[in-house]
GROMACS .gro file of C-alpha atoms in nm:
model
  132
    1MET     CA    1  12.658   6.894  12.664
    2LYS     CA    2  12.891   7.200  12.696
    3PHE     CA    3  13.247   7.223  12.482
    4GLY     CA    4  13.522   7.480  12.584
    5PHE     CA    5  13.822   7.573  12.380
    6ASP     CA    6  14.112   7.276  12.409
    7HIS     CA    7  14.441   7.370  12.130
    8VAL     CA    8  14.561   7.506  11.806
    9HIS     CA    9  14.762   7.221  11.634
   10LEU     CA   10  15.039   7.318  11.388
   11VAL     CA   11  15.238   7.074  11.145
   12GLY     CA   12  15.612   7.148  11.100
   13SER     CA   13  15.929   7.164  10.940
   14ASP     CA   14  16.230   7.233  11.225
   15LEU     CA   15  16.031   7.184  11.598
   16ASP     CA   16  16.354   7.402  11.763
   17ALA     CA   17  16.321   7.639  11.550
   18SER     CA   18  15.932   7.684  11.642
   19GLU     CA   19  15.940   7.688  12.029
   20ARG     CA   20  16.273   7.938  12.008
   21PHE     CA   21  16.009   8.178  11.798
   22TYR     CA   22  15.682   8.065  11.989
   23ARG     CA   23  15.911   8.193  12.310
   24GLU     CA   24  16.096   8.462  12.257
   25MET     CA   25  15.850   8.642  11.989
   26PHE     CA   26  15.484   8.550  12.226
   27GLY     CA   27  15.639   8.383  12.601
   28ALA     CA   28  15.502   8.028  12.550
   29GLU     CA   29  15.600   7.824  12.758
   30THR     CA   30  15.739   7.422  12.686
   31ILE     CA   31  15.541   7.149  12.808
   32GLY     CA   32  15.660   6.875  12.657
   33ARG     CA   33  15.671   6.657  12.346
   34ARG     CA   34  15.617   6.316  12.283
   35ASP     CA   35  15.560   6.033  11.993
   36ALA     CA   36  15.275   6.084  11.767
   37GLY     CA   37  15.277   5.774  11.537
   38GLY     CA   38  15.578   5.842  11.382
   39ALA     CA   39  15.600   6.202  11.359
   40VAL     CA   40  15.707   6.422  11.723
   41ASN     CA   41  15.493   6.646  11.884
   42LEU     CA   42  15.586   6.965  12.071
   43MET     CA   43  15.348   7.100  12.318
   44MET     CA   44  15.420   7.465  12.421
   45ARG     CA   45  15.124   7.704  12.611
   46LEU     CA   46  14.999   8.011  12.514
   47ASP     CA   47  14.840   8.162  12.713
   48GLY     CA   48  14.652   7.941  12.927
   49ILE     CA   49  14.597   7.794  12.530
   50ASN     CA   50  14.775   7.441  12.423
   51LEU     CA   51  14.919   7.508  12.148
   52PHE     CA   52  15.104   7.184  11.969
   53ILE     CA   53  15.301   7.122  11.640
   54ARG     CA   54  15.446   6.813  11.546
   55THR     CA   55  15.601   6.714  11.269
   56LEU     CA   56  15.544   6.536  10.952
   57ARG     CA   57  15.420   6.204  10.984
   58PRO     CA   58  15.605   5.870  10.751
   59SER     CA   59  15.322   5.897  10.547
   60GLU     CA   60  15.300   6.219  10.500
   61GLN     CA   61  15.406   6.457  10.210
   62VAL     CA   62  15.477   6.878  10.200
   63THR     CA   63  15.166   7.007   9.909
   64ALA     CA   64  15.201   7.385  10.016
   65ASP     CA   65  15.372   7.613  10.143
   66GLY     CA   66  15.137   7.851  10.329
   67THR     CA   67  15.097   8.208  10.101
   68GLU     CA   68  14.725   8.058   9.941
   69VAL     CA   69  14.405   8.012  10.078
   70ARG     CA   70  14.241   7.711  10.132
   71TYR     CA   71  13.928   7.557  10.275
   72THR     CA   72  14.140   7.479  10.643
   73TYR     CA   73  14.361   7.686  10.890
   74ASP     CA   74  14.408   8.099  10.789
   75HIS     CA   75  14.567   8.238  11.117
   76PHE     CA   76  14.530   8.231  11.453
   77GLY     CA   77  14.559   8.526  11.691
   78VAL     CA   78  14.704   8.650  11.938
   79VAL     CA   79  14.629   9.029  12.187
   80VAL     CA   80  14.789   9.258  12.332
   81GLN     CA   81  14.737   9.623  12.504
   82ASN     CA   82  14.952   9.802  12.237
   83LEU     CA   83  14.896   9.706  11.818
   84HIS     CA   84  15.186   9.937  11.744
   85VAL     CA   85  15.469   9.879  12.014
   86ALA     CA   86  15.457   9.509  11.989
   87ILE     CA   87  15.448   9.540  11.570
   88ASP     CA   88  15.798   9.749  11.634
   89GLU     CA   89  15.881   9.515  11.869
   90LEU     CA   90  15.847   9.150  11.644
   91ARG     CA   91  15.976   9.322  11.399
   92ALA     CA   92  16.306   9.524  11.591
   93LYS     CA   93  16.298   9.073  11.662
   94GLY     CA   94  16.326   9.024  11.276
   95VAL     CA   95  15.981   8.840  11.228
   96LYS     CA   96  15.895   8.928  10.832
   97ILE     CA   97  15.526   9.214  10.890
   98LEU     CA   98  15.278   9.033  10.648
   99GLN     CA   99  15.065   9.323  10.693
  100GLU     CA  100  15.093   9.587  10.886
  101PRO     CA  101  14.866   9.763  11.221
  102ALA     CA  102  14.537   9.941  11.050
  103THR     CA  103  14.214   9.974  11.165
  104GLY     CA  104  13.914   9.611  11.056
  105ARG     CA  105  13.651   9.749  11.265
  106PRO     CA  106  13.568   9.988  11.473
  107GLY     CA  107  13.746   9.913  11.824
  108THR     CA  108  13.962   9.654  11.636
  109HIS     CA  109  14.348   9.668  11.498
  110VAL     CA  110  14.533   9.411  11.327
  111ALA     CA  111  14.835   9.378  11.178
  112PHE     CA  112  14.934   8.992  11.055
  113ILE     CA  113  15.323   8.820  11.106
  114GLU     CA  114  15.455   8.525  10.975
  115GLY     CA  115  15.581   8.268  11.188
  116PRO     CA  116  15.792   7.894  11.125
  117ASP     CA  117  15.660   7.750  10.798
  118HIS     CA  118  15.396   8.077  10.717
  119THR     CA  119  15.198   8.036  10.925
  120ARG     CA  120  14.995   8.401  10.945
  121ILE     CA  121  14.960   8.509  11.319
  122GLU     CA  122  14.703   8.797  11.410
  123VAL     CA  123  14.805   9.016  11.663
  124LEU     CA  124  14.475   9.258  11.717
  125GLN     CA  125  14.426   9.454  12.018
  126ARG     CA  126  14.101   9.528  12.104
  127ASP     CA  127  13.934   9.878  12.235
  128VAL     CA  128  13.644   9.709  12.410
  129PRO     CA  129  13.724   9.314  12.489
  130VAL     CA  130  13.472   9.068  12.186
  131GLY     CA  131  13.075   9.046  12.392
  132SER     CA  132  13.098   9.420  12.579
   0.00000   0.00000   0.00000
């Protein structure tokens, strides 16, 4: 059995704000919206990867502000050719920088930003592609 990566799925408090953020900051494309069991599911595509963001279901309650590490999703990453230029552009657009650019290990440079609903997003530059 072969497995392939299909999507990242987030829960958001304001789908319009999330849609604007991912479109304006990363160039994500909106695919559409649909009903998802009492919630609304926003479907976007970012560099060939599906990014789904849904509202709360009627039976759900928000219990965390996203600032604590927990045994679940931690962050997702986007890759750029020049980390410092990307962070400067995001900062100019008003994005909150959680961690300034740093070299995580030789050939990999990372920074973290905050997206909608305290979503942690890693912005990274790889001097050598993974697996090379």
